[in-house]
PDB file of N, CA, C and O in Angstrom:
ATOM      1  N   UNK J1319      92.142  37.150 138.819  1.00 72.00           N
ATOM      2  CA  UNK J1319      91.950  38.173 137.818  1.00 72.00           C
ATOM      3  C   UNK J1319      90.565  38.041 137.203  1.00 72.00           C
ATOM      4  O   UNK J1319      90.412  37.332 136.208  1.00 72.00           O
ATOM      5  N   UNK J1320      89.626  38.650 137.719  1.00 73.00           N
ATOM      6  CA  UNK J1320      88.207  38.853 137.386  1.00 73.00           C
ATOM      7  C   UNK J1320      88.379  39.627 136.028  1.00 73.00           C
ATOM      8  O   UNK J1320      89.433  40.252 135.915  1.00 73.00           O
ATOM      9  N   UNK J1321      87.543  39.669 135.045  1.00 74.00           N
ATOM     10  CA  UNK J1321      87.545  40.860 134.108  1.00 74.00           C
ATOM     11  C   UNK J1321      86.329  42.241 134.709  1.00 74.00           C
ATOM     12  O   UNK J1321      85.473  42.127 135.587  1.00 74.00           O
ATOM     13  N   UNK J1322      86.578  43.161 134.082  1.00 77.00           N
ATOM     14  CA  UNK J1322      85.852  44.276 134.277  1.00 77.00           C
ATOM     15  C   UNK J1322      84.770  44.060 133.505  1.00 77.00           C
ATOM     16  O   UNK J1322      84.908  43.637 132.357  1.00 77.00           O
ATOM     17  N   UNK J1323      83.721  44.288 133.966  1.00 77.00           N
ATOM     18  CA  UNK J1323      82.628  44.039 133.014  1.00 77.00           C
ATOM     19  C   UNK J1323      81.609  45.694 132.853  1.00 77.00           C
ATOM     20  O   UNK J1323      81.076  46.185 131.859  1.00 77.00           O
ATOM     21  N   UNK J1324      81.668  46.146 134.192  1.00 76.00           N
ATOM     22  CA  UNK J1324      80.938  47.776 134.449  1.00 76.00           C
ATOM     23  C   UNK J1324      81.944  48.566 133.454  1.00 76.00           C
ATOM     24  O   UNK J1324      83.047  48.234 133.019  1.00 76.00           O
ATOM     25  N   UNK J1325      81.221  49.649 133.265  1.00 76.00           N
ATOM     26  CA  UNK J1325      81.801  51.074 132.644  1.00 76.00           C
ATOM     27  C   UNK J1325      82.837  51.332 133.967  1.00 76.00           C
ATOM     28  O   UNK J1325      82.727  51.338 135.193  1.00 76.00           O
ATOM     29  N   UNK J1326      84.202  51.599 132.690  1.00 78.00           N
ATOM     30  CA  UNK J1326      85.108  51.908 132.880  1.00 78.00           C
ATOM     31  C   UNK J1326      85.283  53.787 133.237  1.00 78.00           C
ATOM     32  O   UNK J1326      84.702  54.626 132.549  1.00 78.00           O
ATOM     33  N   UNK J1327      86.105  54.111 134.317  1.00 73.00           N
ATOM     34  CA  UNK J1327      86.638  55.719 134.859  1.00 73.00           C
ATOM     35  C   UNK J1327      88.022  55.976 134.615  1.00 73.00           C
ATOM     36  O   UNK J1327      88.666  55.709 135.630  1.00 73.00           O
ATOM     37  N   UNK J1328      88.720  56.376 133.704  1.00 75.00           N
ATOM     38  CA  UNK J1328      89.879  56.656 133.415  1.00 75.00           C
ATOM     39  C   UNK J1328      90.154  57.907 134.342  1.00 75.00           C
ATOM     40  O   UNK J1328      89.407  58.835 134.654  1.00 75.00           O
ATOM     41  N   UNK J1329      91.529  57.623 134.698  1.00 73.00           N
ATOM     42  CA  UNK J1329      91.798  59.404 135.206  1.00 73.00           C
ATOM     43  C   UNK J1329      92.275  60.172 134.308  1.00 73.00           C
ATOM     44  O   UNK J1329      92.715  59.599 133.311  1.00 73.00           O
ATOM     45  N   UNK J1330      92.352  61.706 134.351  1.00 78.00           N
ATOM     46  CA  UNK J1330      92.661  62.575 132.788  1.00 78.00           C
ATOM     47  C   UNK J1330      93.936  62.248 132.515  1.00 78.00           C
ATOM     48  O   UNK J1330      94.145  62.459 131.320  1.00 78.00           O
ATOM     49  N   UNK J1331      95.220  61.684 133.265  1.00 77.00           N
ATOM     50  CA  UNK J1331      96.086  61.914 132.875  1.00 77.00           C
ATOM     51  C   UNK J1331      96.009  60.506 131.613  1.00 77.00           C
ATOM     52  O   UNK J1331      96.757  60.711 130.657  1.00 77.00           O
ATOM     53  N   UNK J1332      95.118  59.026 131.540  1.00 77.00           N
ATOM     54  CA  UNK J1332      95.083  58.276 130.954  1.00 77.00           C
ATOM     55  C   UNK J1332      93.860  59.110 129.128  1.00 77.00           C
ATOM     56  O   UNK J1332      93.836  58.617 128.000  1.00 77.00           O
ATOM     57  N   UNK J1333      93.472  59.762 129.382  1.00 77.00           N
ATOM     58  CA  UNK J1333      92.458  60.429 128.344  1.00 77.00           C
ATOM     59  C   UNK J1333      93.281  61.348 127.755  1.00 77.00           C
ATOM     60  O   UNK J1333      93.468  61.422 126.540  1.00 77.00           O
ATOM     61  N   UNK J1334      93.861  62.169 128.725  1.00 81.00           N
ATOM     62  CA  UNK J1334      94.776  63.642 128.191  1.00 81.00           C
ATOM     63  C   UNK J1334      95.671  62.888 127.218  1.00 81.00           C
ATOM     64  O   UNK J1334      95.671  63.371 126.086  1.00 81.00           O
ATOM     65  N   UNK J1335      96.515  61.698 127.421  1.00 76.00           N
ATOM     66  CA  UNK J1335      97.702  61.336 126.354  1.00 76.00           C
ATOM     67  C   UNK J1335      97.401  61.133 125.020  1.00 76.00           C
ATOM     68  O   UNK J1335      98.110  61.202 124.015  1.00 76.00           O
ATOM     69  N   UNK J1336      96.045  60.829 125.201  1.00 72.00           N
ATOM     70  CA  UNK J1336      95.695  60.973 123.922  1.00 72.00           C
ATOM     71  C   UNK J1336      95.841  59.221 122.920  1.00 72.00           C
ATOM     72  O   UNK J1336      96.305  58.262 123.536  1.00 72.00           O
ATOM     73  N   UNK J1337      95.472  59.072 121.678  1.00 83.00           N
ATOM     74  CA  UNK J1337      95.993  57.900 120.985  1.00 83.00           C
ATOM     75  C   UNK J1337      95.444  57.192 121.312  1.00 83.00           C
ATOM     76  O   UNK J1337      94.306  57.450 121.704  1.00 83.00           O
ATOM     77  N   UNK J1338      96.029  55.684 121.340  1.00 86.00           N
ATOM     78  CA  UNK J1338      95.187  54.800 122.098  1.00 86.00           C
ATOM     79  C   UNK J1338      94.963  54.571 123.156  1.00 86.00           C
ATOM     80  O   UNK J1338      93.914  53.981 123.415  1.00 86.00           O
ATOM     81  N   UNK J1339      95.972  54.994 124.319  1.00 83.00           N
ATOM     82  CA  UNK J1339      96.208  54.357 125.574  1.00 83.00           C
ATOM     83  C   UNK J1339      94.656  54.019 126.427  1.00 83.00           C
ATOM     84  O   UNK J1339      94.643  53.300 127.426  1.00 83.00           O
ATOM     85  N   UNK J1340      93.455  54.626 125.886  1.00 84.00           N
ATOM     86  CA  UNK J1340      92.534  54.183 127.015  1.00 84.00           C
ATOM     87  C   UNK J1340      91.932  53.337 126.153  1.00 84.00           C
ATOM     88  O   UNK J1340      90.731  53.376 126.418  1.00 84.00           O
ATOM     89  N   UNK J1341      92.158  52.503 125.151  1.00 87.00           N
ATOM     90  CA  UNK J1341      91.237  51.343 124.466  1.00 87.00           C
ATOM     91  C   UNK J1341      92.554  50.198 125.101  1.00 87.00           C
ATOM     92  O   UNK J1341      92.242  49.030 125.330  1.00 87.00           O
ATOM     93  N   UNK J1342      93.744  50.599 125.297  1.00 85.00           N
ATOM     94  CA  UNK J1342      94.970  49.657 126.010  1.00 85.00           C
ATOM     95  C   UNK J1342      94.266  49.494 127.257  1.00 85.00           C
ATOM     96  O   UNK J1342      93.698  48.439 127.542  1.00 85.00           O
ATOM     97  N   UNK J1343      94.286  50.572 128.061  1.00 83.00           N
ATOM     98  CA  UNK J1343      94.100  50.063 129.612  1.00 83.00           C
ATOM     99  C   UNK J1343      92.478  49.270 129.673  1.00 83.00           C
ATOM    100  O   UNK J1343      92.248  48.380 130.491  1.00 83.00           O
ATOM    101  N   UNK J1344      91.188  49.881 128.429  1.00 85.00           N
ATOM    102  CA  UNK J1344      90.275  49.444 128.489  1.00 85.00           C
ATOM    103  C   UNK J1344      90.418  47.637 128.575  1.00 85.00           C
ATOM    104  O   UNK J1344      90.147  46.915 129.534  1.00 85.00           O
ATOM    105  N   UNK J1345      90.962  47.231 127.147  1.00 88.00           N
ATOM    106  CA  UNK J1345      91.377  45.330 126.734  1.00 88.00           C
ATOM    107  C   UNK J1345      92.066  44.941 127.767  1.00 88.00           C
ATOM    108  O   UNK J1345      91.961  43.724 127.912  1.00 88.00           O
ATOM    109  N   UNK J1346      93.026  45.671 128.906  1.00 84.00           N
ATOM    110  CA  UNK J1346      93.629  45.095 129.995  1.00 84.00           C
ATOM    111  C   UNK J1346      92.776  44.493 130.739  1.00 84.00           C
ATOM    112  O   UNK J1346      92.839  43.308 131.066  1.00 84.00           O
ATOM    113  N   UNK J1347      91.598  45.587 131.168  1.00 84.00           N
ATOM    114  CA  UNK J1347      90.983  45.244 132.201  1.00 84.00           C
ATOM    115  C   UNK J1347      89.982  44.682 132.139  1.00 84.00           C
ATOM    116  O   UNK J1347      89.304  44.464 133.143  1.00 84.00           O
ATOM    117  N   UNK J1348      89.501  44.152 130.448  1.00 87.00           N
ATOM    118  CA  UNK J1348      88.749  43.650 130.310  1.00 87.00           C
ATOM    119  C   UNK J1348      88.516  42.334 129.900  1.00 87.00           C
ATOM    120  O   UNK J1348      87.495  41.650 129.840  1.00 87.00           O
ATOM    121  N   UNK J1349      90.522  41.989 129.444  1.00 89.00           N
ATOM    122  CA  UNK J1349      90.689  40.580 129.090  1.00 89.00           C
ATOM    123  C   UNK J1349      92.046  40.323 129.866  1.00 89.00           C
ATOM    124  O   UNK J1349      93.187  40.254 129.411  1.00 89.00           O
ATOM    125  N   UNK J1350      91.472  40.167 131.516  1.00 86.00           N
ATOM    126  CA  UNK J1350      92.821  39.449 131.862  1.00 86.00           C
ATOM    127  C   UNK J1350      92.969  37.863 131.655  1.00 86.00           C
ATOM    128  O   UNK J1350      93.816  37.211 132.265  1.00 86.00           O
ATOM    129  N   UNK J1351      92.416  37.522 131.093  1.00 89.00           N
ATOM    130  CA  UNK J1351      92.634  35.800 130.837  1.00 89.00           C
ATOM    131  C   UNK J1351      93.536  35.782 129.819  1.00 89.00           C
ATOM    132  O   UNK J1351      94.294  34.812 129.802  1.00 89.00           O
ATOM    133  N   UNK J1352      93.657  36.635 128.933  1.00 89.00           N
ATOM    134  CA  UNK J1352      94.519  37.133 127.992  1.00 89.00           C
ATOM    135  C   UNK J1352      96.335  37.741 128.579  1.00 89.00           C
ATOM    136  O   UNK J1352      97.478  37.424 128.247  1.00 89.00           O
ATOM    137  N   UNK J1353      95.898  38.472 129.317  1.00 85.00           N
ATOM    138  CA  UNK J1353      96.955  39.585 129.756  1.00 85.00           C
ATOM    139  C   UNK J1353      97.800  39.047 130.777  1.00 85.00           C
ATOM    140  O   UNK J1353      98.958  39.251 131.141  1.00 85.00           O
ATOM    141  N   UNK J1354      96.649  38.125 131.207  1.00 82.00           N
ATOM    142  CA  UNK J1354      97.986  37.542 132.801  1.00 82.00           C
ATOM    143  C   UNK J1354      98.873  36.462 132.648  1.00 82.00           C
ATOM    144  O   UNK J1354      99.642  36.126 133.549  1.00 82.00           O
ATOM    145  N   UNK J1355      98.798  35.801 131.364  1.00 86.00           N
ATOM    146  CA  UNK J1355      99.812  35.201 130.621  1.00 86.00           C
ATOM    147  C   UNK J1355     101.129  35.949 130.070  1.00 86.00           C
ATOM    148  O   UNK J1355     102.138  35.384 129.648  1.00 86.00           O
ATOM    149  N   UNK J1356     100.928  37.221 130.155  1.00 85.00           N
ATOM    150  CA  UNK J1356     101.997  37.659 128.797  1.00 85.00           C
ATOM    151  C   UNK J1356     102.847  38.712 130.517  1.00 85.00           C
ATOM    152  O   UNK J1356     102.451  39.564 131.312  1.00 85.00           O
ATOM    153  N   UNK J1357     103.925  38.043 130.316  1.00 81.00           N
ATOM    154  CA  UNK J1357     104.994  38.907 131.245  1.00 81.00           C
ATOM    155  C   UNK J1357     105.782  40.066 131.005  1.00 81.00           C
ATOM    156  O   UNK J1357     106.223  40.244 129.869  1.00 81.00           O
ATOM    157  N   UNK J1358     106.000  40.811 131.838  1.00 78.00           N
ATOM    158  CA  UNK J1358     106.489  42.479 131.454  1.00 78.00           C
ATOM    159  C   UNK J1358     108.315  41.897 131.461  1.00 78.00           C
ATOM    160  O   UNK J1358     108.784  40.797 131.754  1.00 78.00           O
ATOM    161  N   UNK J1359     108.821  42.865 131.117  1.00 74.00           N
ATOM    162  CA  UNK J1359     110.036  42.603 131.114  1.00 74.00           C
ATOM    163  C   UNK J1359     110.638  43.997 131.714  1.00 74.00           C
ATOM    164  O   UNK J1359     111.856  43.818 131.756  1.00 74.00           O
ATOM    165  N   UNK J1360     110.404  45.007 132.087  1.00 72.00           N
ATOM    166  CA  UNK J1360     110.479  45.894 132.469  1.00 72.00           C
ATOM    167  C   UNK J1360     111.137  46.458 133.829  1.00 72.00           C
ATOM    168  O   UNK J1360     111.487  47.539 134.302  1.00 72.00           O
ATOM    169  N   UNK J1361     111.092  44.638 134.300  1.00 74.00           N
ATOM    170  CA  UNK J1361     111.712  44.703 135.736  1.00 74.00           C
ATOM    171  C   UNK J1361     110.564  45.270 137.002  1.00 74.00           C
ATOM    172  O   UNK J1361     110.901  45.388 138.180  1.00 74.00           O
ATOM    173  N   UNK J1362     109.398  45.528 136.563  1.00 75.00           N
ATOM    174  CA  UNK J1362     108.380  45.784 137.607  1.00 75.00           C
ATOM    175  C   UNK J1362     108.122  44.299 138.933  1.00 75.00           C
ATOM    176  O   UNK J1362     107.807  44.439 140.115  1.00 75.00           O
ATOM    177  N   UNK J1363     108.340  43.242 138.332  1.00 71.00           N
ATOM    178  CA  UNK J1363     108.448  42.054 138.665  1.00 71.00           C
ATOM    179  C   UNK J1363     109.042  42.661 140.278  1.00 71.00           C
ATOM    180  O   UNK J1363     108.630  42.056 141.267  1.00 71.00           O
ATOM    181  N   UNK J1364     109.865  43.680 140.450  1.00 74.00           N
ATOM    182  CA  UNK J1364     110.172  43.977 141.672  1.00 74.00           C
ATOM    183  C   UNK J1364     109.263  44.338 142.544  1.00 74.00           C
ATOM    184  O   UNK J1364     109.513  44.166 143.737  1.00 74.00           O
ATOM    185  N   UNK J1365     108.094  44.880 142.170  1.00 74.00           N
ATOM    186  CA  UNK J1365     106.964  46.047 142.961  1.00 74.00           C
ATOM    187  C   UNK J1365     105.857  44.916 143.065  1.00 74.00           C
ATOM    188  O   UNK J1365     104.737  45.096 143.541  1.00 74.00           O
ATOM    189  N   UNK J1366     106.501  43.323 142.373  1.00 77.00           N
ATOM    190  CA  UNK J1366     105.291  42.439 142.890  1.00 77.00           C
ATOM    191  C   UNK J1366     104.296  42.405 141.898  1.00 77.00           C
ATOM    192  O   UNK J1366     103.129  42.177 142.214  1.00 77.00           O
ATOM    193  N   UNK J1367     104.610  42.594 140.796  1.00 79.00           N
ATOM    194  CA  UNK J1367     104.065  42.297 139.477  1.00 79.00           C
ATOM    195  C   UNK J1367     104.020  40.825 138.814  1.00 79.00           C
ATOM    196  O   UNK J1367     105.057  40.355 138.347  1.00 79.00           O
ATOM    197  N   UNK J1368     103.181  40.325 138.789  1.00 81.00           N
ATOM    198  CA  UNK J1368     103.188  39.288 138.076  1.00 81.00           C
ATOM    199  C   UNK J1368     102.929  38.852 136.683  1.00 81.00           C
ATOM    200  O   UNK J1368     103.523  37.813 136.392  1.00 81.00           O
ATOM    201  N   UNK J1369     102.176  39.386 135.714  1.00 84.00           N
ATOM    202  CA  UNK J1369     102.384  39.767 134.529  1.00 84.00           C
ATOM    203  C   UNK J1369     101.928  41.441 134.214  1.00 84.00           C
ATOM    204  O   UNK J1369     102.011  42.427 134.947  1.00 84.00           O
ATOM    205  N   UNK J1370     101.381  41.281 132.703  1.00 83.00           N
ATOM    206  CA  UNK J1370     101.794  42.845 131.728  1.00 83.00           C
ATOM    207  C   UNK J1370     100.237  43.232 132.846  1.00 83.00           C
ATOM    208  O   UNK J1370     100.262  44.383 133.284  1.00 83.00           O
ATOM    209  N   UNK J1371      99.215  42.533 133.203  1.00 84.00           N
ATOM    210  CA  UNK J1371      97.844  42.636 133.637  1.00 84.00           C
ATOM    211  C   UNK J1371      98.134  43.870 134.917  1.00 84.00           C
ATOM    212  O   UNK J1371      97.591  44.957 135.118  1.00 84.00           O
ATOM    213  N   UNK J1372      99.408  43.027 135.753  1.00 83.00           N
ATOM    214  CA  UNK J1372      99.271  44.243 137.027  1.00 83.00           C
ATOM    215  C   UNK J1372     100.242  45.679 136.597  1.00 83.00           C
ATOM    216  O   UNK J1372     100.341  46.489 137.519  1.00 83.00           O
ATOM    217  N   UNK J1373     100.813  45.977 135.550  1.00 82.00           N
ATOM    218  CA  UNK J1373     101.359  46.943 134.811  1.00 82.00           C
ATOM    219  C   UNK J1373     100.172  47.754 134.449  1.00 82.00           C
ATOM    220  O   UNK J1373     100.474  48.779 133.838  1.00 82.00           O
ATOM    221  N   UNK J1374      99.253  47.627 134.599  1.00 82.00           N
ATOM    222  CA  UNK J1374      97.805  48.280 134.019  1.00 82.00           C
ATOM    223  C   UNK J1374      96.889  48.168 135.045  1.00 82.00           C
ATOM    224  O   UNK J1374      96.434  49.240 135.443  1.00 82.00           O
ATOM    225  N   UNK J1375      96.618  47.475 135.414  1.00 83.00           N
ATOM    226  CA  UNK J1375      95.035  47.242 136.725  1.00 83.00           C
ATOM    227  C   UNK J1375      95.910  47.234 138.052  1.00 83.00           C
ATOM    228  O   UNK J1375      96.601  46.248 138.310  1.00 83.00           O
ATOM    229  N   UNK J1376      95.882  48.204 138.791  1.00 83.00           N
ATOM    230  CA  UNK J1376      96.121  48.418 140.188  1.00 83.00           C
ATOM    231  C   UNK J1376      95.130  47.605 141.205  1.00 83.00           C
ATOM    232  O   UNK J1376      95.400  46.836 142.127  1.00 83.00           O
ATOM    233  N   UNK J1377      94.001  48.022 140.738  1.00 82.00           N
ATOM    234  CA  UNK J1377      92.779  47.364 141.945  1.00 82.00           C
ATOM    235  C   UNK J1377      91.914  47.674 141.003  1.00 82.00           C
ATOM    236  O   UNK J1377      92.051  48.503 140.104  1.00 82.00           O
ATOM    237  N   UNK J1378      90.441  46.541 141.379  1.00 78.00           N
ATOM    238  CA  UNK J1378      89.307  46.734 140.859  1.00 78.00           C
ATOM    239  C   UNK J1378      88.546  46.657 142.113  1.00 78.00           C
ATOM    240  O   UNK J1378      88.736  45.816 142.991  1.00 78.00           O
ATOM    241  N   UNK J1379      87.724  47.538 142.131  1.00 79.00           N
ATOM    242  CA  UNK J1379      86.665  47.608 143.492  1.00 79.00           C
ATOM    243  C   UNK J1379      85.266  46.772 142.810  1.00 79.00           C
ATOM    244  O   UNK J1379      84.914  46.546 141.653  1.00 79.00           O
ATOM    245  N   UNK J1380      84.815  46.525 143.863  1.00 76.00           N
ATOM    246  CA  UNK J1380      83.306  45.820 144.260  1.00 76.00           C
ATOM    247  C   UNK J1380      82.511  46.799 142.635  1.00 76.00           C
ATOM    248  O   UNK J1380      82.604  46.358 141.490  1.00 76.00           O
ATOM    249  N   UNK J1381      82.080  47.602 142.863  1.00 74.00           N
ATOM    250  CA  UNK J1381      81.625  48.306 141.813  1.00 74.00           C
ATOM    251  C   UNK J1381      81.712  48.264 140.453  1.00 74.00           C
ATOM    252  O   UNK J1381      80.789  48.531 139.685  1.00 74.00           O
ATOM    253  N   UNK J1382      82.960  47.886 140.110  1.00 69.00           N
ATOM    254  CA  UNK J1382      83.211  47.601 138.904  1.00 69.00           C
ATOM    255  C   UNK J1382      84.439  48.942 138.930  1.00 69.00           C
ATOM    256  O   UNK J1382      85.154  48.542 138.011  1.00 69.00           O
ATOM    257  N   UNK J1383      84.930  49.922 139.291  1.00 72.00           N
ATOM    258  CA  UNK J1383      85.426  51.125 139.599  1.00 72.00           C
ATOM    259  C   UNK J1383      87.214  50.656 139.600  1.00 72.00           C
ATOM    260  O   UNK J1383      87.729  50.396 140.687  1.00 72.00           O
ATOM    261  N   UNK J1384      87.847  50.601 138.632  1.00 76.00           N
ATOM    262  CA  UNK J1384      89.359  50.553 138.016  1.00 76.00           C
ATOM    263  C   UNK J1384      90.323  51.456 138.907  1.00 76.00           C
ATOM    264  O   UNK J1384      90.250  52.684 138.851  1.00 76.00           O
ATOM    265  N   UNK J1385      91.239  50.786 139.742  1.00 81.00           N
ATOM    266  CA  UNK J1385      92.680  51.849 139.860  1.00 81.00           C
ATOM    267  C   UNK J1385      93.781  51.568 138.812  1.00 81.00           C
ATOM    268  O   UNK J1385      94.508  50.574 138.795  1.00 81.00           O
ATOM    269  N   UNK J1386      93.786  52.361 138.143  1.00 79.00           N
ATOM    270  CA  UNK J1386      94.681  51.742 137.524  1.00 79.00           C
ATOM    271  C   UNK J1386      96.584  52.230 137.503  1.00 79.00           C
ATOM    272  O   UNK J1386      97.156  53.295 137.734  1.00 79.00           O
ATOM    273  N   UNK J1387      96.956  51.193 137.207  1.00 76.00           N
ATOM    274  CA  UNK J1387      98.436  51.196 137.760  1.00 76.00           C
ATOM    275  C   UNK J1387      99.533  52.185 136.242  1.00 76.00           C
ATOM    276  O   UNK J1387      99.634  51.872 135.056  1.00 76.00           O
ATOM    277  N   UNK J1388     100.173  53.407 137.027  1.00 68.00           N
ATOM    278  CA  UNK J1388     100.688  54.435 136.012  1.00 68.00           C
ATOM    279  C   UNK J1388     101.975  53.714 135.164  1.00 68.00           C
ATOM    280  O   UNK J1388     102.292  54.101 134.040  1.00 68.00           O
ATOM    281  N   UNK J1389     102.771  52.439 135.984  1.00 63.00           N
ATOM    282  CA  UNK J1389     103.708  52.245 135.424  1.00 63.00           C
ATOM    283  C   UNK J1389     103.458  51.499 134.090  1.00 63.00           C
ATOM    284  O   UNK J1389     104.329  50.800 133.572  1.00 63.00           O
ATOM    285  N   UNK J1390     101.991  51.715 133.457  1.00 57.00           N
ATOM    286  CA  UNK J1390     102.352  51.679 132.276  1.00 57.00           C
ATOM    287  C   UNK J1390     102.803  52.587 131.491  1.00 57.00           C
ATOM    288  O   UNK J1390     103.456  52.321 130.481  1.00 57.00           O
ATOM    289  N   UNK J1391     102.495  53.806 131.881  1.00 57.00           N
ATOM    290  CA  UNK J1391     103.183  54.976 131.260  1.00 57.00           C
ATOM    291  C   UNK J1391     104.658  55.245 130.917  1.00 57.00           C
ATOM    292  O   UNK J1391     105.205  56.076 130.193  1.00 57.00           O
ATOM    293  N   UNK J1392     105.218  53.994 131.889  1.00 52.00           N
ATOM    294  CA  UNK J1392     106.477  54.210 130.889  1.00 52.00           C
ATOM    295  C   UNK J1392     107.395  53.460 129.792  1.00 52.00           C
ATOM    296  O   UNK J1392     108.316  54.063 129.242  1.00 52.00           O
TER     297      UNK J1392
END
């Protein structure tokens, strides 16, 4: 779990919700030394989740360029 250090690309559906959710997915991806300690309980643990970190960061590319993972949305 590298942190993100480049400017972050949200997709609209993470901007459109509005509130905080893109300063959330922003501190995810920017403090996983933080995040990959703290475990989801959510039962994602099935899809190969290992903490709250892969509930939020799907993939980070070479670039610095975020996929980020929707099942935080729920």
């Amino acid at each position: 779990y590298a942190p993100v250090t480049g400017p972050l690309t949200f997709p609209v559906s993470v901007t459109e919700e509005g509130g905080d959710l893109p300063q959330l997915y922003e501190f995810v991806a920017r403090r996983p030394d933080v995040e990959r300690y703290l475990p989801c309980f959510c039962g994602c643990g099935r899809a190969g989740h290992k903490s709250i970190y892969d509930c939020f960061v799907d993939r980070v590319h070479r670039d610095g360029a975020v996929d980020i993972d929707r099942i935080a949305f729920t």
